[in-house]
Amino acid sequence: MISKGCEQCAKGGKMVLFVYGYCDQRDCFYCPLGENRKNVTDIYANERKVECDQDVIDEAKR
């Protein structure tokens, strides 16, 4: 059995928006961010890198 959030995601019913991974605490052992997301200023919508607000809106409509 998977969580309701996972079910919604699999059906395209929700979007994950990642906004910046910058943190001045560099190496917390409990940090959930992968090495490719730590201390970057990129924004992702459903794992797609976005450059502007319209990119986020377009991804939400998919």
PDB file of N, CA and C in Angstrom:
ATOM      1  N   MET A   1       0.843  -1.175   0.000  1.00  0.00           N
ATOM      2  CA  MET A   1       0.000   0.000   0.000  1.00  0.00           C
ATOM      3  C   MET A   1       0.895   1.247   0.000  1.00  0.00           C
ATOM      4  N   ILE A   2       0.541   2.228  -0.825  1.00  0.00           N
ATOM      5  CA  ILE A   2       1.309   3.475  -0.868  1.00  0.00           C
ATOM      6  C   ILE A   2       0.480   4.609  -0.279  1.00  0.00           C
ATOM      7  N   SER A   3       1.130   5.704   0.050  1.00  0.00           N
ATOM      8  CA  SER A   3       0.445   6.834   0.674  1.00  0.00           C
ATOM      9  C   SER A   3      -0.486   7.529  -0.318  1.00  0.00           C
ATOM     10  N   LYS A   4      -1.427   8.297   0.215  1.00  0.00           N
ATOM     11  CA  LYS A   4      -2.364   9.060  -0.632  1.00  0.00           C
ATOM     12  C   LYS A   4      -1.596  10.036  -1.529  1.00  0.00           C
ATOM     13  N   GLY A   5      -0.559  10.654  -0.971  1.00  0.00           N
ATOM     14  CA  GLY A   5       0.246  11.581  -1.763  1.00  0.00           C
ATOM     15  C   GLY A   5       0.903  10.903  -2.946  1.00  0.00           C
ATOM     16  N   CYS A   6       1.417   9.682  -2.739  1.00  0.00           N
ATOM     17  CA  CYS A   6       2.034   8.926  -3.835  1.00  0.00           C
ATOM     18  C   CYS A   6       0.989   8.550  -4.879  1.00  0.00           C
ATOM     19  N   GLU A   7      -0.194   8.177  -4.429  1.00  0.00           N
ATOM     20  CA  GLU A   7      -1.278   7.845  -5.366  1.00  0.00           C
ATOM     21  C   GLU A   7      -1.625   9.054  -6.220  1.00  0.00           C
ATOM     22  N   GLN A   8      -1.775  10.220  -5.592  1.00  0.00           N
ATOM     23  CA  GLN A   8      -2.110  11.435  -6.329  1.00  0.00           C
ATOM     24  C   GLN A   8      -1.014  11.791  -7.328  1.00  0.00           C
ATOM     25  N   CYS A   9       0.227  11.663  -6.906  1.00  0.00           N
ATOM     26  CA  CYS A   9       1.355  11.982  -7.785  1.00  0.00           C
ATOM     27  C   CYS A   9       1.369  11.054  -8.999  1.00  0.00           C
ATOM     28  N   ALA A  10       1.181   9.765  -8.775  1.00  0.00           N
ATOM     29  CA  ALA A  10       1.194   8.786  -9.862  1.00  0.00           C
ATOM     30  C   ALA A  10       0.089   9.060 -10.877  1.00  0.00           C
ATOM     31  N   LYS A  11      -1.025   9.601 -10.408  1.00  0.00           N
ATOM     32  CA  LYS A  11      -2.153   9.920 -11.292  1.00  0.00           C
ATOM     33  C   LYS A  11      -2.040  11.316 -11.899  1.00  0.00           C
ATOM     34  N   GLY A  12      -0.990  12.038 -11.547  1.00  0.00           N
ATOM     35  CA  GLY A  12      -0.826  13.398 -12.061  1.00  0.00           C
ATOM     36  C   GLY A  12      -1.684  14.402 -11.331  1.00  0.00           C
ATOM     37  N   GLY A  13      -2.138  14.066 -10.142  1.00  0.00           N
ATOM     38  CA  GLY A  13      -3.040  14.929  -9.389  1.00  0.00           C
ATOM     39  C   GLY A  13      -2.357  15.975  -8.538  1.00  0.00           C
ATOM     40  N   LYS A  14      -1.043  15.977  -8.499  1.00  0.00           N
ATOM     41  CA  LYS A  14      -0.323  16.983  -7.722  1.00  0.00           C
ATOM     42  C   LYS A  14       1.025  17.244  -8.360  1.00  0.00           C
ATOM     43  N   MET A  15       1.619  18.355  -7.984  1.00  0.00           N
ATOM     44  CA  MET A  15       2.913  18.725  -8.528  1.00  0.00           C
ATOM     45  C   MET A  15       3.885  18.962  -7.379  1.00  0.00           C
ATOM     46  N   VAL A  16       5.117  18.524  -7.558  1.00  0.00           N
ATOM     47  CA  VAL A  16       6.168  18.787  -6.581  1.00  0.00           C
ATOM     48  C   VAL A  16       6.969  19.982  -7.085  1.00  0.00           C
ATOM     49  N   LEU A  17       7.035  21.026  -6.271  1.00  0.00           N
ATOM     50  CA  LEU A  17       7.775  22.230  -6.636  1.00  0.00           C
ATOM     51  C   LEU A  17       8.963  22.374  -5.696  1.00  0.00           C
ATOM     52  N   PHE A  18      10.156  22.242  -6.239  1.00  0.00           N
ATOM     53  CA  PHE A  18      11.400  22.367  -5.475  1.00  0.00           C
ATOM     54  C   PHE A  18      11.958  23.758  -5.720  1.00  0.00           C
ATOM     55  N   VAL A  19      12.055  24.551  -4.655  1.00  0.00           N
ATOM     56  CA  VAL A  19      12.534  25.923  -4.775  1.00  0.00           C
ATOM     57  C   VAL A  19      13.807  26.083  -3.959  1.00  0.00           C
ATOM     58  N   TYR A  20      14.929  26.101  -4.622  1.00  0.00           N
ATOM     59  CA  TYR A  20      16.251  26.308  -4.030  1.00  0.00           C
ATOM     60  C   TYR A  20      16.640  25.242  -3.024  1.00  0.00           C
ATOM     61  N   GLY A  21      17.871  24.882  -3.066  1.00  0.00           N
ATOM     62  CA  GLY A  21      18.421  23.952  -2.098  1.00  0.00           C
ATOM     63  C   GLY A  21      19.552  24.587  -1.317  1.00  0.00           C
ATOM     64  N   TYR A  22      19.597  25.928  -1.354  1.00  0.00           N
ATOM     65  CA  TYR A  22      20.693  26.605  -0.678  1.00  0.00           C
ATOM     66  C   TYR A  22      20.498  26.596   0.830  1.00  0.00           C
ATOM     67  N   CYS A  23      21.561  26.277   1.531  1.00  0.00           N
ATOM     68  CA  CYS A  23      21.535  26.258   2.990  1.00  0.00           C
ATOM     69  C   CYS A  23      22.940  26.559   3.484  1.00  0.00           C
ATOM     70  N   ASP A  24      23.051  27.381   4.502  1.00  0.00           N
ATOM     71  CA  ASP A  24      24.384  27.694   5.016  1.00  0.00           C
ATOM     72  C   ASP A  24      24.908  26.638   5.989  1.00  0.00           C
ATOM     73  N   GLN A  25      24.085  25.678   6.342  1.00  0.00           N
ATOM     74  CA  GLN A  25      24.515  24.539   7.161  1.00  0.00           C
ATOM     75  C   GLN A  25      24.882  23.423   6.195  1.00  0.00           C
ATOM     76  N   ARG A  26      26.111  23.289   5.831  1.00  0.00           N
ATOM     77  CA  ARG A  26      26.546  22.472   4.704  1.00  0.00           C
ATOM     78  C   ARG A  26      26.322  20.967   4.815  1.00  0.00           C
ATOM     79  N   ASP A  27      26.571  20.370   5.938  1.00  0.00           N
ATOM     80  CA  ASP A  27      26.582  18.911   5.989  1.00  0.00           C
ATOM     81  C   ASP A  27      25.754  18.326   7.122  1.00  0.00           C
ATOM     82  N   CYS A  28      24.489  18.645   7.172  1.00  0.00           N
ATOM     83  CA  CYS A  28      23.630  18.067   8.208  1.00  0.00           C
ATOM     84  C   CYS A  28      23.368  16.600   7.861  1.00  0.00           C
ATOM     85  N   PHE A  29      23.577  15.715   8.797  1.00  0.00           N
ATOM     86  CA  PHE A  29      23.424  14.283   8.526  1.00  0.00           C
ATOM     87  C   PHE A  29      21.985  13.901   8.201  1.00  0.00           C
ATOM     88  N   TYR A  30      21.027  14.710   8.585  1.00  0.00           N
ATOM     89  CA  TYR A  30      19.617  14.384   8.377  1.00  0.00           C
ATOM     90  C   TYR A  30      19.010  15.063   7.144  1.00  0.00           C
ATOM     91  N   CYS A  31      19.808  15.798   6.386  1.00  0.00           N
ATOM     92  CA  CYS A  31      19.291  16.538   5.233  1.00  0.00           C
ATOM     93  C   CYS A  31      18.769  15.579   4.162  1.00  0.00           C
ATOM     94  N   PRO A  32      17.518  15.779   3.687  1.00  0.00           N
ATOM     95  CA  PRO A  32      16.947  14.884   2.687  1.00  0.00           C
ATOM     96  C   PRO A  32      17.379  15.190   1.248  1.00  0.00           C
ATOM     97  N   LEU A  33      18.100  16.280   1.033  1.00  0.00           N
ATOM     98  CA  LEU A  33      18.493  16.651  -0.320  1.00  0.00           C
ATOM     99  C   LEU A  33      19.641  15.793  -0.826  1.00  0.00           C
ATOM    100  N   GLY A  34      19.527  15.385  -2.094  1.00  0.00           N
ATOM    101  CA  GLY A  34      20.621  14.668  -2.732  1.00  0.00           C
ATOM    102  C   GLY A  34      21.742  15.637  -3.071  1.00  0.00           C
ATOM    103  N   GLU A  35      22.908  15.110  -3.374  1.00  0.00           N
ATOM    104  CA  GLU A  35      24.066  15.958  -3.680  1.00  0.00           C
ATOM    105  C   GLU A  35      23.810  16.895  -4.860  1.00  0.00           C
ATOM    106  N   ASN A  36      22.985  16.473  -5.812  1.00  0.00           N
ATOM    107  CA  ASN A  36      22.715  17.318  -6.980  1.00  0.00           C
ATOM    108  C   ASN A  36      21.758  18.469  -6.669  1.00  0.00           C
ATOM    109  N   ARG A  37      21.135  18.467  -5.492  1.00  0.00           N
ATOM    110  CA  ARG A  37      20.196  19.526  -5.116  1.00  0.00           C
ATOM    111  C   ARG A  37      20.697  20.403  -3.975  1.00  0.00           C
ATOM    112  N   LYS A  38      21.780  20.007  -3.340  1.00  0.00           N
ATOM    113  CA  LYS A  38      22.294  20.804  -2.223  1.00  0.00           C
ATOM    114  C   LYS A  38      22.998  22.053  -2.729  1.00  0.00           C
ATOM    115  N   ASN A  39      22.691  23.159  -2.086  1.00  0.00           N
ATOM    116  CA  ASN A  39      23.363  24.437  -2.328  1.00  0.00           C
ATOM    117  C   ASN A  39      23.329  24.881  -3.780  1.00  0.00           C
ATOM    118  N   VAL A  40      22.181  24.711  -4.404  1.00  0.00           N
ATOM    119  CA  VAL A  40      21.946  25.226  -5.750  1.00  0.00           C
ATOM    120  C   VAL A  40      20.767  26.188  -5.693  1.00  0.00           C
ATOM    121  N   THR A  41      20.667  27.055  -6.659  1.00  0.00           N
ATOM    122  CA  THR A  41      19.562  28.007  -6.698  1.00  0.00           C
ATOM    123  C   THR A  41      18.596  27.691  -7.835  1.00  0.00           C
ATOM    124  N   ASP A  42      18.556  26.446  -8.253  1.00  0.00           N
ATOM    125  CA  ASP A  42      17.656  26.019  -9.321  1.00  0.00           C
ATOM    126  C   ASP A  42      16.262  25.762  -8.769  1.00  0.00           C
ATOM    127  N   ILE A  43      15.281  25.857  -9.656  1.00  0.00           N
ATOM    128  CA  ILE A  43      13.892  25.561  -9.315  1.00  0.00           C
ATOM    129  C   ILE A  43      13.419  24.445 -10.234  1.00  0.00           C
ATOM    130  N   TYR A  44      12.718  23.465  -9.666  1.00  0.00           N
ATOM    131  CA  TYR A  44      12.206  22.329 -10.427  1.00  0.00           C
ATOM    132  C   TYR A  44      10.722  22.155 -10.165  1.00  0.00           C
ATOM    133  N   ALA A  45       9.979  21.836 -11.203  1.00  0.00           N
ATOM    134  CA  ALA A  45       8.569  21.462 -11.089  1.00  0.00           C
ATOM    135  C   ALA A  45       8.461  20.051 -11.642  1.00  0.00           C
ATOM    136  N   ASN A  46       8.102  19.105 -10.789  1.00  0.00           N
ATOM    137  CA  ASN A  46       8.038  17.694 -11.190  1.00  0.00           C
ATOM    138  C   ASN A  46       9.336  17.232 -11.851  1.00  0.00           C
ATOM    139  N   GLU A  47      10.440  17.582 -11.237  1.00  0.00           N
ATOM    140  CA  GLU A  47      11.777  17.178 -11.694  1.00  0.00           C
ATOM    141  C   GLU A  47      12.207  17.829 -13.006  1.00  0.00           C
ATOM    142  N   ARG A  48      11.432  18.782 -13.511  1.00  0.00           N
ATOM    143  CA  ARG A  48      11.833  19.525 -14.712  1.00  0.00           C
ATOM    144  C   ARG A  48      12.346  20.892 -14.262  1.00  0.00           C
ATOM    145  N   LYS A  49      13.539  21.249 -14.703  1.00  0.00           N
ATOM    146  CA  LYS A  49      14.098  22.545 -14.338  1.00  0.00           C
ATOM    147  C   LYS A  49      13.267  23.646 -14.985  1.00  0.00           C
ATOM    148  N   VAL A  50      12.927  24.666 -14.217  1.00  0.00           N
ATOM    149  CA  VAL A  50      12.122  25.772 -14.734  1.00  0.00           C
ATOM    150  C   VAL A  50      12.922  27.065 -14.655  1.00  0.00           C
ATOM    151  N   GLU A  51      12.647  27.954 -15.587  1.00  0.00           N
ATOM    152  CA  GLU A  51      13.363  29.226 -15.667  1.00  0.00           C
ATOM    153  C   GLU A  51      12.476  30.416 -15.336  1.00  0.00           C
ATOM    154  N   CYS A  52      11.157  30.246 -15.433  1.00  0.00           N
ATOM    155  CA  CYS A  52      10.257  31.369 -15.178  1.00  0.00           C
ATOM    156  C   CYS A  52       8.922  30.855 -14.643  1.00  0.00           C
ATOM    157  N   ASP A  53       8.092  31.778 -14.184  1.00  0.00           N
ATOM    158  CA  ASP A  53       6.791  31.405 -13.627  1.00  0.00           C
ATOM    159  C   ASP A  53       5.936  30.633 -14.628  1.00  0.00           C
ATOM    160  N   GLN A  54       6.000  31.023 -15.890  1.00  0.00           N
ATOM    161  CA  GLN A  54       5.182  30.363 -16.902  1.00  0.00           C
ATOM    162  C   GLN A  54       5.556  28.896 -17.054  1.00  0.00           C
ATOM    163  N   ASP A  55       6.827  28.560 -16.882  1.00  0.00           N
ATOM    164  CA  ASP A  55       7.250  27.155 -16.933  1.00  0.00           C
ATOM    165  C   ASP A  55       6.564  26.341 -15.842  1.00  0.00           C
ATOM    166  N   VAL A  56       6.427  26.921 -14.657  1.00  0.00           N
ATOM    167  CA  VAL A  56       5.753  26.237 -13.547  1.00  0.00           C
ATOM    168  C   VAL A  56       4.279  26.045 -13.872  1.00  0.00           C
ATOM    169  N   ILE A  57       3.647  27.069 -14.399  1.00  0.00           N
ATOM    170  CA  ILE A  57       2.227  26.983 -14.763  1.00  0.00           C
ATOM    171  C   ILE A  57       2.019  25.930 -15.844  1.00  0.00           C
ATOM    172  N   ASP A  58       2.874  25.924 -16.848  1.00  0.00           N
ATOM    173  CA  ASP A  58       2.763  24.935 -17.924  1.00  0.00           C
ATOM    174  C   ASP A  58       2.899  23.517 -17.382  1.00  0.00           C
ATOM    175  N   GLU A  59       3.829  23.302 -16.469  1.00  0.00           N
ATOM    176  CA  GLU A  59       4.014  21.970 -15.888  1.00  0.00           C
ATOM    177  C   GLU A  59       2.799  21.570 -15.062  1.00  0.00           C
ATOM    178  N   ALA A  60       2.215  22.510 -14.355  1.00  0.00           N
ATOM    179  CA  ALA A  60       1.030  22.215 -13.542  1.00  0.00           C
ATOM    180  C   ALA A  60      -0.153  21.803 -14.407  1.00  0.00           C
ATOM    181  N   LYS A  61      -0.219  22.299 -15.634  1.00  0.00           N
ATOM    182  CA  LYS A  61      -1.328  21.973 -16.536  1.00  0.00           C
ATOM    183  C   LYS A  61      -1.162  20.621 -17.213  1.00  0.00           C
ATOM    184  N   ARG A  62       0.013  20.019 -17.154  1.00  0.00           N
ATOM    185  CA  ARG A  62       0.251  18.728 -17.809  1.00  0.00           C
ATOM    186  C   ARG A  62      -0.551  17.639 -17.164  1.00  0.00           C
TER     187      ARG A  62
END
